[in-house]
JSON list of C-alpha atoms and ligand atoms in Angstrom, two decimals:
[
{"chain": "A", "resi": 1, "resn": "MET", "atom": "CA", "xyz": [-7.58, 0.73, 42.19]},
{"chain": "A", "resi": 2, "resn": "GLY", "atom": "CA", "xyz": [-8.60, -2.16, 39.95]},
{"chain": "A", "resi": 3, "resn": "LYS", "atom": "CA", "xyz": [-11.55, -2.29, 37.70]},
{"chain": "A", "resi": 4, "resn": "MET", "atom": "CA", "xyz": [-13.43, -4.71, 40.24]},
{"chain": "A", "resi": 5, "resn": "LYS", "atom": "CA", "xyz": [-13.06, -2.45, 43.25]},
{"chain": "A", "resi": 6, "resn": "GLU", "atom": "CA", "xyz": [-14.72, 0.27, 41.14]},
{"chain": "A", "resi": 7, "resn": "VAL", "atom": "CA", "xyz": [-17.49, -2.37, 40.69]},
{"chain": "A", "resi": 8, "resn": "PHE", "atom": "CA", "xyz": [-17.59, -3.24, 44.30]},
{"chain": "A", "resi": 9, "resn": "ASP", "atom": "CA", "xyz": [-17.77, 0.46, 45.19]},
{"chain": "A", "resi": 10, "resn": "LYS", "atom": "CA", "xyz": [-20.80, 0.77, 42.74]},
{"chain": "A", "resi": 11, "resn": "LEU", "atom": "CA", "xyz": [-22.56, -2.19, 44.20]},
{"chain": "A", "resi": 12, "resn": "ILE", "atom": "CA", "xyz": [-22.10, -0.81, 47.65]},
{"chain": "A", "resi": 13, "resn": "LYS", "atom": "CA", "xyz": [-23.54, 2.67, 46.81]},
{"chain": "A", "resi": 14, "resn": "LEU", "atom": "CA", "xyz": [-26.40, 1.00, 44.69]},
{"chain": "A", "resi": 15, "resn": "GLN", "atom": "CA", "xyz": [-27.19, -1.43, 47.79]},
{"chain": "A", "resi": 16, "resn": "ASP", "atom": "CA", "xyz": [-27.39, 1.75, 49.87]},
{"chain": "A", "resi": 17, "resn": "VAL", "atom": "CA", "xyz": [-30.03, 3.25, 47.18]},
{"chain": "A", "resi": 18, "resn": "LEU", "atom": "CA", "xyz": [-32.13, -0.14, 47.25]},
{"chain": "A", "resi": 19, "resn": "LEU", "atom": "CA", "xyz": [-32.61, -0.19, 50.72]},
{"chain": "A", "resi": 20, "resn": "LYS", "atom": "CA", "xyz": [-34.28, 3.45, 50.52]},
{"chain": "A", "resi": 21, "resn": "GLU", "atom": "CA", "xyz": [-36.07, 2.13, 47.31]},
{"chain": "A", "resi": 22, "resn": "PHE", "atom": "CA", "xyz": [-37.45, -0.80, 49.19]},
{"chain": "A", "resi": 23, "resn": "LYS", "atom": "CA", "xyz": [-38.32, 1.08, 52.29]},
{"chain": "A", "resi": 24, "resn": "ALA", "atom": "CA", "xyz": [-40.11, 3.87, 50.04]},
{"chain": "A", "resi": 25, "resn": "GLU", "atom": "CA", "xyz": [-42.09, 1.00, 48.42]},
{"chain": "A", "resi": 26, "resn": "ASP", "atom": "CA", "xyz": [-43.01, -0.41, 51.87]},
{"chain": "A", "resi": 27, "resn": "GLU", "atom": "CA", "xyz": [-44.16, 3.00, 53.02]},
{"chain": "A", "resi": 28, "resn": "LEU", "atom": "CA", "xyz": [-46.15, 3.69, 49.58]},
{"chain": "A", "resi": 29, "resn": "LYS", "atom": "CA", "xyz": [-48.11, 0.34, 50.74]},
{"chain": "A", "resi": 30, "resn": "GLU", "atom": "CA", "xyz": [-48.56, 1.41, 54.44]},
{"chain": "A", "resi": 31, "resn": "ILE", "atom": "CA", "xyz": [-49.66, 5.13, 53.58]},
{"chain": "A", "resi": 32, "resn": "PRO", "atom": "CA", "xyz": [-53.38, 4.27, 52.67]},
{"chain": "A", "resi": 33, "resn": "ARG", "atom": "CA", "xyz": [-53.86, 1.37, 54.93]},
{"chain": "A", "resi": 34, "resn": "GLU", "atom": "CA", "xyz": [-55.76, 3.44, 57.71]},
{"chain": "A", "resi": 35, "resn": "LEU", "atom": "CA", "xyz": [-57.95, 5.20, 55.16]},
{"chain": "A", "resi": 36, "resn": "ASN", "atom": "CA", "xyz": [-58.76, 1.79, 53.72]},
{"chain": "A", "resi": 37, "resn": "ALA", "atom": "CA", "xyz": [-59.76, 0.54, 56.84]},
{"chain": "A", "resi": 38, "resn": "LEU", "atom": "CA", "xyz": [-62.05, 3.77, 57.25]},
{"chain": "A", "resi": 39, "resn": "LYS", "atom": "CA", "xyz": [-63.39, 3.10, 53.86]},
{"chain": "A", "resi": 40, "resn": "ALA", "atom": "CA", "xyz": [-64.18, -0.41, 54.85]},
{"chain": "A", "resi": 41, "resn": "LYS", "atom": "CA", "xyz": [-66.04, 0.59, 57.89]},
{"chain": "A", "resi": 42, "resn": "TYR", "atom": "CA", "xyz": [-67.90, 3.18, 56.07]},
{"chain": "A", "resi": 43, "resn": "GLU", "atom": "CA", "xyz": [-69.19, 0.65, 53.42]},
{"chain": "A", "resi": 44, "resn": "ARG", "atom": "CA", "xyz": [-70.15, -1.82, 56.28]},
{"chain": "A", "resi": 45, "resn": "LEU", "atom": "CA", "xyz": [-72.03, 1.14, 57.91]},
{"chain": "A", "resi": 46, "resn": "GLU", "atom": "CA", "xyz": [-73.75, 1.75, 54.78]},
{"chain": "A", "resi": 47, "resn": "ARG", "atom": "CA", "xyz": [-75.01, -1.82, 54.50]},
{"chain": "A", "resi": 48, "resn": "SER", "atom": "CA", "xyz": [-75.97, -2.18, 57.59]},
{"chain": "A", "resi": 49, "resn": "LEU", "atom": "CA", "xyz": [-78.20, 1.03, 57.38]},
{"chain": "A", "resi": 50, "resn": "LYS", "atom": "CA", "xyz": [-79.67, -0.12, 54.28]},
{"chain": "A", "resi": 51, "resn": "GLU", "atom": "CA", "xyz": [-80.49, -3.57, 55.87]},
{"chain": "A", "resi": 52, "resn": "GLU", "atom": "CA", "xyz": [-82.08, -2.01, 58.70]},
{"chain": "A", "resi": 53, "resn": "LYS", "atom": "CA", "xyz": [-84.26, 0.35, 56.66]},
{"chain": "A", "resi": 54, "resn": "GLU", "atom": "CA", "xyz": [-85.35, -2.60, 54.51]},
{"chain": "A", "resi": 55, "resn": "ASN", "atom": "CA", "xyz": [-86.29, -4.16, 57.83]},
{"chain": "A", "resi": 56, "resn": "ILE", "atom": "CA", "xyz": [-88.30, -1.54, 59.00]},
{"chain": "A", "resi": 57, "resn": "GLU", "atom": "CA", "xyz": [-90.19, -1.50, 55.72]},
{"chain": "A", "resi": 58, "resn": "ASN", "atom": "CA", "xyz": [-90.97, -5.16, 56.23]},
{"chain": "A", "resi": 59, "resn": "TYR", "atom": "CA", "xyz": [-92.14, -4.75, 59.62]},
{"chain": "A", "resi": 60, "resn": "LYS", "atom": "CA", "xyz": [-94.49, -1.73, 58.87]},
{"chain": "A", "resi": 61, "resn": "LYS", "atom": "CA", "xyz": [-95.81, -4.21, 55.77]},
{"chain": "A", "resi": 62, "resn": "THR", "atom": "CA", "xyz": [-96.50, -6.78, 58.55]},
{"chain": "A", "resi": 63, "resn": "VAL", "atom": "CA", "xyz": [-98.34, -4.08, 60.79]},
{"chain": "A", "resi": 64, "resn": "GLU", "atom": "CA", "xyz": [-100.57, -3.31, 58.07]},
{"chain": "A", "resi": 65, "resn": "ASP", "atom": "CA", "xyz": [-101.29, -6.94, 57.50]},
{"chain": "A", "resi": 66, "resn": "ILE", "atom": "CA", "xyz": [-101.85, -7.57, 61.16]},
{"chain": "A", "resi": 67, "resn": "LEU", "atom": "CA", "xyz": [-104.33, -4.61, 61.19]},
{"chain": "A", "resi": 68, "resn": "LYS", "atom": "CA", "xyz": [-106.38, -5.80, 58.26]},
{"chain": "A", "resi": 69, "resn": "ASN", "atom": "CA", "xyz": [-106.57, -9.02, 60.16]},
{"chain": "A", "resi": 70, "resn": "ILE", "atom": "CA", "xyz": [-107.81, -7.66, 63.09]},
{"chain": "A", "resi": 71, "resn": "GLU", "atom": "CA", "xyz": [-110.22, -5.50, 61.12]},
{"chain": "A", "resi": 72, "resn": "ALA", "atom": "CA", "xyz": [-111.54, -8.59, 59.62]},
{"chain": "A", "resi": 73, "resn": "LEU", "atom": "CA", "xyz": [-111.66, -10.30, 62.60]},
{"chain": "A", "resi": 74, "resn": "ASN", "atom": "CA", "xyz": [-113.73, -7.56, 64.34]},
{"chain": "A", "resi": 75, "resn": "ARG", "atom": "CA", "xyz": [-116.21, -7.68, 61.44]},
{"chain": "A", "resi": 76, "resn": "ASP", "atom": "CA", "xyz": [-116.80, -11.48, 62.38]},
{"chain": "A", "resi": 77, "resn": "LYS", "atom": "CA", "xyz": [-116.96, -11.03, 65.94]},
{"chain": "A", "resi": 78, "resn": "GLU", "atom": "CA", "xyz": [-119.75, -8.31, 65.01]},
{"chain": "A", "resi": 79, "resn": "LYS", "atom": "CA", "xyz": [-121.76, -10.54, 62.66]},
{"chain": "A", "resi": 80, "resn": "TYR", "atom": "CA", "xyz": [-121.61, -13.32, 65.43]},
{"chain": "A", "resi": 81, "resn": "GLU", "atom": "CA", "xyz": [-122.75, -10.97, 68.17]},
{"chain": "A", "resi": 82, "resn": "GLY", "atom": "CA", "xyz": [-125.46, -9.90, 66.01]},
{"chain": "A", "resi": 83, "resn": "GLN", "atom": "CA", "xyz": [-126.62, -13.63, 65.83]},
{"chain": "A", "resi": 84, "resn": "ILE", "atom": "CA", "xyz": [-126.65, -14.26, 69.25]},
{"chain": "A", "resi": 85, "resn": "LEU", "atom": "CA", "xyz": [-129.70, -11.92, 69.54]},
{"chain": "A", "resi": 86, "resn": "GLN", "atom": "CA", "xyz": [-131.46, -14.26, 67.16]},
{"chain": "A", "resi": 87, "resn": "ILE", "atom": "CA", "xyz": [-130.47, -17.58, 68.39]},
{"chain": "A", "resi": 88, "resn": "LYS", "atom": "CA", "xyz": [-132.91, -20.13, 69.80]},
{"chain": "A", "resi": 89, "resn": "THR", "atom": "CA", "xyz": [-131.18, -22.92, 71.81]},
{"chain": "A", "resi": 90, "resn": "GLN", "atom": "CA", "xyz": [-128.47, -23.06, 74.36]},
{"chain": "A", "resi": 91, "resn": "LYS", "atom": "CA", "xyz": [-126.38, -25.10, 72.28]},
{"chain": "A", "resi": 92, "resn": "GLU", "atom": "CA", "xyz": [-126.41, -22.28, 69.44]},
{"chain": "A", "resi": 93, "resn": "TYR", "atom": "CA", "xyz": [-125.67, -20.08, 72.06]},
{"chain": "A", "resi": 94, "resn": "GLU", "atom": "CA", "xyz": [-122.57, -21.89, 73.49]},
{"chain": "A", "resi": 95, "resn": "ALA", "atom": "CA", "xyz": [-121.41, -22.47, 70.16]},
{"chain": "A", "resi": 96, "resn": "LEU", "atom": "CA", "xyz": [-121.37, -18.64, 68.86]},
{"chain": "A", "resi": 97, "resn": "THR", "atom": "CA", "xyz": [-120.09, -17.51, 72.38]},
{"chain": "A", "resi": 98, "resn": "SER", "atom": "CA", "xyz": [-117.18, -19.98, 72.29]},
{"chain": "A", "resi": 99, "resn": "GLU", "atom": "CA", "xyz": [-116.51, -18.70, 68.39]},
{"chain": "A", "resi": 100, "resn": "ILE", "atom": "CA", "xyz": [-116.42, -15.19, 69.59]},
{"chain": "A", "resi": 101, "resn": "ALA", "atom": "CA", "xyz": [-114.14, -16.08, 72.52]},
{"chain": "A", "resi": 102, "resn": "GLN", "atom": "CA", "xyz": [-111.93, -17.74, 69.92]},
{"chain": "A", "resi": 103, "resn": "ILE", "atom": "CA", "xyz": [-111.90, -14.64, 67.72]},
{"chain": "A", "resi": 104, "resn": "GLU", "atom": "CA", "xyz": [-111.23, -12.43, 70.75]},
{"chain": "A", "resi": 105, "resn": "GLU", "atom": "CA", "xyz": [-108.10, -14.39, 71.72]},
{"chain": "A", "resi": 106, "resn": "LYS", "atom": "CA", "xyz": [-106.73, -14.12, 68.07]},
{"chain": "A", "resi": 107, "resn": "ILE", "atom": "CA", "xyz": [-107.16, -10.37, 68.16]},
{"chain": "A", "resi": 108, "resn": "SER", "atom": "CA", "xyz": [-105.48, -10.10, 71.42]},
{"chain": "A", "resi": 109, "resn": "LEU", "atom": "CA", "xyz": [-102.55, -12.13, 69.99]},
{"chain": "A", "resi": 110, "resn": "MET", "atom": "CA", "xyz": [-102.45, -10.15, 67.12]},
{"chain": "A", "resi": 111, "resn": "LYS", "atom": "CA", "xyz": [-102.31, -6.82, 69.05]},
{"chain": "A", "resi": 112, "resn": "GLU", "atom": "CA", "xyz": [-99.49, -8.25, 70.90]},
{"chain": "A", "resi": 113, "resn": "GLN", "atom": "CA", "xyz": [-97.63, -8.86, 67.70]},
{"chain": "A", "resi": 114, "resn": "GLU", "atom": "CA", "xyz": [-98.39, -5.43, 66.31]},
{"chain": "A", "resi": 115, "resn": "GLU", "atom": "CA", "xyz": [-96.95, -3.96, 69.63]},
{"chain": "A", "resi": 116, "resn": "ASP", "atom": "CA", "xyz": [-93.88, -6.01, 69.25]},
{"chain": "A", "resi": 117, "resn": "LEU", "atom": "CA", "xyz": [-93.31, -4.74, 65.91]},
{"chain": "A", "resi": 118, "resn": "ASN", "atom": "CA", "xyz": [-93.88, -1.51, 66.58]},
{"chain": "A", "resi": 119, "resn": "SER", "atom": "CA", "xyz": [-91.43, -1.28, 69.41]},
{"chain": "A", "resi": 120, "resn": "GLU", "atom": "CA", "xyz": [-88.93, -2.90, 67.19]},
{"chain": "A", "resi": 121, "resn": "ILE", "atom": "CA", "xyz": [-89.62, -0.27, 64.71]},
{"chain": "A", "resi": 122, "resn": "VAL", "atom": "CA", "xyz": [-88.99, 2.64, 67.11]},
{"chain": "A", "resi": 123, "resn": "LYS", "atom": "CA", "xyz": [-85.61, 0.76, 68.57]},
{"chain": "A", "resi": 124, "resn": "LEU", "atom": "CA", "xyz": [-84.52, 0.45, 64.65]},
{"chain": "A", "resi": 125, "resn": "ASN", "atom": "CA", "xyz": [-85.29, 4.08, 64.04]},
{"chain": "A", "resi": 126, "resn": "ARG", "atom": "CA", "xyz": [-83.30, 4.92, 67.09]},
{"chain": "A", "resi": 127, "resn": "GLU", "atom": "CA", "xyz": [-80.18, 2.97, 65.77]},
{"chain": "A", "resi": 128, "resn": "ILE", "atom": "CA", "xyz": [-80.51, 4.24, 62.37]},
{"chain": "A", "resi": 129, "resn": "GLU", "atom": "CA", "xyz": [-80.46, 7.85, 63.66]},
{"chain": "A", "resi": 130, "resn": "ASN", "atom": "CA", "xyz": [-77.28, 7.06, 65.47]},
{"chain": "A", "resi": 131, "resn": "GLN", "atom": "CA", "xyz": [-75.45, 5.26, 62.67]},
{"chain": "A", "resi": 132, "resn": "GLU", "atom": "CA", "xyz": [-76.53, 8.05, 60.35]},
{"chain": "A", "resi": 133, "resn": "GLU", "atom": "CA", "xyz": [-74.56, 10.43, 62.60]},
{"chain": "A", "resi": 134, "resn": "GLU", "atom": "CA", "xyz": [-71.65, 7.92, 62.72]},
{"chain": "A", "resi": 135, "resn": "TYR", "atom": "CA", "xyz": [-72.06, 7.59, 58.98]},
{"chain": "A", "resi": 136, "resn": "ALA", "atom": "CA", "xyz": [-71.83, 11.43, 58.26]},
{"chain": "A", "resi": 137, "resn": "ARG", "atom": "CA", "xyz": [-68.79, 11.69, 60.69]},
{"chain": "A", "resi": 138, "resn": "LEU", "atom": "CA", "xyz": [-66.95, 8.89, 58.87]},
{"chain": "A", "resi": 139, "resn": "LYS", "atom": "CA", "xyz": [-67.77, 10.52, 55.54]},
{"chain": "A", "resi": 140, "resn": "GLU", "atom": "CA", "xyz": [-66.10, 13.71, 56.72]},
{"chain": "A", "resi": 141, "resn": "GLU", "atom": "CA", "xyz": [-63.06, 11.90, 58.06]},
{"chain": "A", "resi": 142, "resn": "ILE", "atom": "CA", "xyz": [-62.57, 10.05, 54.94]},
{"chain": "A", "resi": 143, "resn": "ALA", "atom": "CA", "xyz": [-62.60, 13.19, 52.83]},
{"chain": "A", "resi": 144, "resn": "VAL", "atom": "CA", "xyz": [-59.83, 14.80, 55.22]},
{"chain": "A", "resi": 145, "resn": "LYS", "atom": "CA", "xyz": [-57.85, 11.62, 55.34]},
{"chain": "A", "resi": 146, "resn": "GLU", "atom": "CA", "xyz": [-58.03, 11.05, 51.81]},
{"chain": "A", "resi": 147, "resn": "LYS", "atom": "CA", "xyz": [-56.73, 14.57, 50.85]},
{"chain": "A", "resi": 148, "resn": "GLU", "atom": "CA", "xyz": [-53.67, 13.82, 53.21]},
{"chain": "A", "resi": 149, "resn": "VAL", "atom": "CA", "xyz": [-53.03, 10.43, 52.04]},
{"chain": "A", "resi": 150, "resn": "ASN", "atom": "CA", "xyz": [-52.89, 11.52, 48.57]},
{"chain": "A", "resi": 151, "resn": "GLU", "atom": "CA", "xyz": [-50.57, 14.29, 49.38]},
{"chain": "A", "resi": 152, "resn": "GLN", "atom": "CA", "xyz": [-48.34, 11.87, 51.10]},
{"chain": "A", "resi": 153, "resn": "LEU", "atom": "CA", "xyz": [-48.33, 9.43, 48.21]},
{"chain": "A", "resi": 154, "resn": "GLU", "atom": "CA", "xyz": [-47.32, 11.98, 45.99]},
{"chain": "A", "resi": 155, "resn": "ASN", "atom": "CA", "xyz": [-44.61, 12.79, 47.88]},
{"chain": "A", "resi": 156, "resn": "LYS", "atom": "CA", "xyz": [-43.45, 9.34, 48.29]},
{"chain": "A", "resi": 157, "resn": "LYS", "atom": "CA", "xyz": [-43.57, 8.37, 44.94]},
{"chain": "A", "resi": 158, "resn": "ARG", "atom": "CA", "xyz": [-41.51, 11.59, 44.19]},
{"chain": "A", "resi": 159, "resn": "GLU", "atom": "CA", "xyz": [-38.84, 10.10, 46.88]},
{"chain": "A", "resi": 160, "resn": "LEU", "atom": "CA", "xyz": [-39.22, 6.92, 45.07]},
{"chain": "A", "resi": 161, "resn": "GLU", "atom": "CA", "xyz": [-38.66, 8.45, 41.81]},
{"chain": "A", "resi": 162, "resn": "GLY", "atom": "CA", "xyz": [-35.45, 10.16, 42.80]},
{"chain": "A", "resi": 163, "resn": "TYR", "atom": "CA", "xyz": [-33.88, 6.68, 44.13]},
{"chain": "A", "resi": 164, "resn": "LEU", "atom": "CA", "xyz": [-34.53, 5.06, 40.89]},
{"chain": "A", "resi": 165, "resn": "LYS", "atom": "CA", "xyz": [-32.87, 7.80, 39.10]},
{"chain": "A", "resi": 166, "resn": "GLU", "atom": "CA", "xyz": [-29.95, 7.50, 41.51]},
{"chain": "A", "resi": 167, "resn": "LYS", "atom": "CA", "xyz": [-30.09, 3.63, 41.02]},
{"chain": "A", "resi": 168, "resn": "GLU", "atom": "CA", "xyz": [-29.74, 4.26, 37.04]},
{"chain": "A", "resi": 169, "resn": "GLU", "atom": "CA", "xyz": [-26.94, 6.67, 37.54]},
{"chain": "A", "resi": 170, "resn": "ILE", "atom": "CA", "xyz": [-24.85, 4.12, 39.78]},
{"chain": "A", "resi": 171, "resn": "SER", "atom": "CA", "xyz": [-25.54, 1.47, 37.85]},
{"chain": "A", "resi": 172, "resn": "SER", "atom": "CA", "xyz": [-24.23, 2.91, 34.38]},
{"chain": "A", "resi": 173, "resn": "GLY", "atom": "CA", "xyz": [-21.30, 0.69, 33.47]},
{"chain": "A", "resi": 174, "resn": "LEU", "atom": "CA", "xyz": [-22.55, -2.11, 35.39]},
{"chain": "A", "resi": 175, "resn": "ASP", "atom": "CA", "xyz": [-23.77, -5.39, 33.94]},
{"chain": "A", "resi": 176, "resn": "ASP", "atom": "CA", "xyz": [-27.77, -5.75, 33.60]},
{"chain": "A", "resi": 177, "resn": "GLU", "atom": "CA", "xyz": [-28.04, -9.33, 34.75]},
{"chain": "A", "resi": 178, "resn": "ILE", "atom": "CA", "xyz": [-25.44, -8.66, 37.79]},
{"chain": "A", "resi": 179, "resn": "ILE", "atom": "CA", "xyz": [-27.53, -5.59, 38.73]},
{"chain": "A", "resi": 180, "resn": "TYR", "atom": "CA", "xyz": [-30.82, -7.81, 38.46]},
{"chain": "A", "resi": 181, "resn": "LYS", "atom": "CA", "xyz": [-29.13, -10.70, 40.72]},
{"chain": "A", "resi": 182, "resn": "PHE", "atom": "CA", "xyz": [-27.88, -8.30, 43.04]},
{"chain": "A", "resi": 183, "resn": "GLU", "atom": "CA", "xyz": [-31.11, -6.50, 43.58]},
{"chain": "A", "resi": 184, "resn": "LYS", "atom": "CA", "xyz": [-32.81, -9.85, 44.49]},
{"chain": "A", "resi": 185, "resn": "ILE", "atom": "CA", "xyz": [-30.09, -10.89, 46.90]},
{"chain": "A", "resi": 186, "resn": "VAL", "atom": "CA", "xyz": [-30.17, -7.26, 48.65]},
{"chain": "A", "resi": 187, "resn": "LYS", "atom": "CA", "xyz": [-33.95, -7.88, 48.90]},
{"chain": "A", "resi": 188, "resn": "LYS", "atom": "CA", "xyz": [-33.88, -11.54, 50.15]},
{"chain": "A", "resi": 189, "resn": "LYS", "atom": "CA", "xyz": [-30.89, -11.26, 52.21]},
{"chain": "A", "resi": 190, "resn": "ASP", "atom": "CA", "xyz": [-31.81, -8.47, 54.87]},
{"chain": "A", "resi": 191, "resn": "GLY", "atom": "CA", "xyz": [-30.53, -5.49, 52.77]},
{"chain": "A", "resi": 192, "resn": "ILE", "atom": "CA", "xyz": [-26.95, -7.10, 52.53]},
{"chain": "A", "resi": 193, "resn": "GLY", "atom": "CA", "xyz": [-26.07, -8.25, 49.06]},
{"chain": "A", "resi": 194, "resn": "ILE", "atom": "CA", "xyz": [-22.23, -7.65, 49.05]},
{"chain": "A", "resi": 195, "resn": "VAL", "atom": "CA", "xyz": [-19.88, -8.63, 51.82]},
{"chain": "A", "resi": 196, "resn": "SER", "atom": "CA", "xyz": [-16.26, -9.28, 52.32]},
{"chain": "A", "resi": 197, "resn": "ILE", "atom": "CA", "xyz": [-14.21, -12.46, 53.15]},
{"chain": "A", "resi": 198, "resn": "LYS", "atom": "CA", "xyz": [-12.04, -12.28, 56.17]},
{"chain": "A", "resi": 199, "resn": "ASN", "atom": "CA", "xyz": [-9.70, -15.07, 57.28]},
{"chain": "A", "resi": 200, "resn": "ASN", "atom": "CA", "xyz": [-11.30, -17.33, 54.60]},
{"chain": "A", "resi": 201, "resn": "ILE", "atom": "CA", "xyz": [-14.79, -16.83, 56.07]},
{"chain": "A", "resi": 202, "resn": "CYS", "atom": "CA", "xyz": [-18.03, -15.34, 54.29]},
{"chain": "A", "resi": 203, "resn": "MET", "atom": "CA", "xyz": [-18.60, -12.42, 56.57]},
{"chain": "A", "resi": 204, "resn": "GLY", "atom": "CA", "xyz": [-22.51, -12.60, 55.30]},
{"chain": "A", "resi": 205, "resn": "CYS", "atom": "CA", "xyz": [-23.30, -16.20, 56.28]},
{"chain": "A", "resi": 206, "resn": "ASN", "atom": "CA", "xyz": [-19.94, -17.11, 58.24]},
{"chain": "A", "resi": 207, "resn": "MET", "atom": "CA", "xyz": [-19.28, -20.08, 56.07]},
{"chain": "A", "resi": 208, "resn": "ILE", "atom": "CA", "xyz": [-15.75, -21.15, 55.64]},
{"chain": "A", "resi": 209, "resn": "LEU", "atom": "CA", "xyz": [-14.56, -21.13, 52.12]},
{"chain": "A", "resi": 210, "resn": "PRO", "atom": "CA", "xyz": [-12.07, -23.04, 50.14]},
{"chain": "A", "resi": 211, "resn": "PRO", "atom": "CA", "xyz": [-8.68, -21.43, 49.74]},
{"chain": "A", "resi": 212, "resn": "GLN", "atom": "CA", "xyz": [-9.00, -21.98, 46.06]},
{"chain": "A", "resi": 213, "resn": "PHE", "atom": "CA", "xyz": [-12.43, -20.39, 45.85]},
{"chain": "A", "resi": 214, "resn": "VAL", "atom": "CA", "xyz": [-10.96, -17.50, 48.06]},
{"chain": "A", "resi": 215, "resn": "ASN", "atom": "CA", "xyz": [-7.98, -16.92, 45.72]},
{"chain": "A", "resi": 216, "resn": "ASP", "atom": "CA", "xyz": [-10.46, -16.66, 42.85]},
{"chain": "A", "resi": 217, "resn": "VAL", "atom": "CA", "xyz": [-12.40, -14.11, 44.74]},
{"chain": "A", "resi": 218, "resn": "ARG", "atom": "CA", "xyz": [-8.93, -12.45, 45.62]},
{"chain": "A", "resi": 219, "resn": "ARG", "atom": "CA", "xyz": [-7.83, -12.23, 41.89]},
{"chain": "A", "resi": 220, "resn": "GLU", "atom": "CA", "xyz": [-10.89, -10.05, 41.40]},
{"chain": "A", "resi": 221, "resn": "GLU", "atom": "CA", "xyz": [-11.23, -11.30, 37.59]},
{"chain": "A", "resi": 222, "resn": "SER", "atom": "CA", "xyz": [-15.00, -11.92, 37.74]},
{"chain": "A", "resi": 223, "resn": "ILE", "atom": "CA", "xyz": [-17.98, -11.19, 40.13]},
{"chain": "A", "resi": 224, "resn": "ILE", "atom": "CA", "xyz": [-18.24, -14.27, 42.53]},
{"chain": "A", "resi": 225, "resn": "PHE", "atom": "CA", "xyz": [-21.09, -15.38, 44.50]},
{"chain": "A", "resi": 226, "resn": "CYS", "atom": "CA", "xyz": [-20.90, -16.89, 48.12]},
{"chain": "A", "resi": 227, "resn": "PRO", "atom": "CA", "xyz": [-22.00, -20.66, 47.41]},
{"chain": "A", "resi": 228, "resn": "ASN", "atom": "CA", "xyz": [-23.96, -20.70, 50.55]},
{"chain": "A", "resi": 229, "resn": "CYS", "atom": "CA", "xyz": [-25.52, -17.23, 50.77]},
{"chain": "A", "resi": 230, "resn": "SER", "atom": "CA", "xyz": [-25.43, -16.19, 47.18]},
{"chain": "A", "resi": 231, "resn": "ARG", "atom": "CA", "xyz": [-24.18, -12.73, 48.06]},
{"chain": "A", "resi": 232, "resn": "ILE", "atom": "CA", "xyz": [-21.25, -11.06, 46.09]},
{"chain": "A", "resi": 233, "resn": "LEU", "atom": "CA", "xyz": [-17.76, -11.35, 47.60]},
{"chain": "A", "resi": 234, "resn": "TYR", "atom": "CA", "xyz": [-14.82, -9.41, 47.82]},
{"chain": "A", "resi": 235, "resn": "TYR", "atom": "CA", "xyz": [-11.47, -9.77, 49.38]},
{"chain": "A", "resi": 236, "resn": "PHE", "atom": "CA", "xyz": [-10.91, -7.73, 52.65]},
{"chain": "A", "resi": 237, "resn": "GLU", "atom": "CA", "xyz": [-6.93, -6.78, 52.42]},
{"chain": "A", "resi": 238, "resn": "GLU", "atom": "CA", "xyz": [-5.29, -6.94, 55.77]},
{"chain": "A", "resi": 239, "resn": "GLU", "atom": "CA", "xyz": [-3.15, -3.94, 56.05]},
{"chain": "A", "resi": 240, "resn": "PRO", "atom": "CA", "xyz": [0.48, -4.95, 56.99]},
{"chain": "A", "resi": 241, "resn": "GLN", "atom": "CA", "xyz": [1.23, -2.15, 59.07]},
{"chain": "A", "resi": 242, "resn": "ASP", "atom": "CA", "xyz": [-1.98, -3.29, 61.30]},
{"chain": "A", "resi": 243, "resn": "ILE", "atom": "CA", "xyz": [-0.50, -6.48, 62.04]},
{"chain": "A", "resi": 244, "resn": "ALA", "atom": "CA", "xyz": [2.89, -4.60, 62.84]},
{"chain": "A", "resi": 245, "resn": "ILE", "atom": "CA", "xyz": [1.11, -2.65, 65.57]},
{"chain": "B", "resi": 301, "resn": "ZN", "atom": "ZN1", "xyz": [-21.98, -16.35, 52.50]}
]
C-alpha cells in the first residue's frame, strides 16, 4: 500500500466524519427554532397586551373628560332655564330656547360617544382576559420547551465534540492546508470531496480528463484536484481478473 493510498483512505474516513459534523451543526441550528418562534409569539402578545391596556386608560380618560363636559353643559342649561322665568320678550324666549336645544343636542351626542367608548372598554377588557390566559399558557409552554431544548442542545454539542475529536485523530499526519481545502470541498460539493477516475472520467463531475493528467493522478506523487469540480482525485485500478472473467 503506497503512501498516497493511506492518505486517500484517511480522506474518505474524514469525509464520513465531516458529513456527521455538518449534519450535527445543522441540527444545532434547527433545535431551538420552534422555541424561538414561541418566544416571538409571546413577545408579540406581551406588546399587544400593553397596547390594549394603554388604550383602555386613554378611553377612560376621554370618558372622564366627556362626563365633565356634560356636567358643564348641564350647568349652562340650568342657568338658561332659570333665565327663561325672567324674560320679557318673545324674541328673548326664542333665543334662549334655541340655546337650550343646542345644548341638549350636544349633551346627547356626548352621551353617545361615552356609551361607544364604554362598550369599547368592555370589549377590550374581554380581549385582554382571553389574551392573558394565552399569555400564561405560552409562558408555561416556553418554560417546558426551554428545558427540553437545552437538554437536546447539550446532547448535540457533545455529539459534535465527538466528531471534532474523531476528525483530529484521522487528520493527524495529513497536511493542514489539504484538510482545510478538503473540508470546503465536502461542504460545497454535496458531501463528496474525493472521487475516483474511471476510464479517464472524473466520477464526481463526469468530465473527461486529459491522459497526461490521468497519468499524474495515477503516479500518486501528490494530491491532485479535478480542474472542473475541485474534488480530490484518485485512480481506480481495474482488476485484471475482472477483465478476464
Ligand atoms: Zn470533477
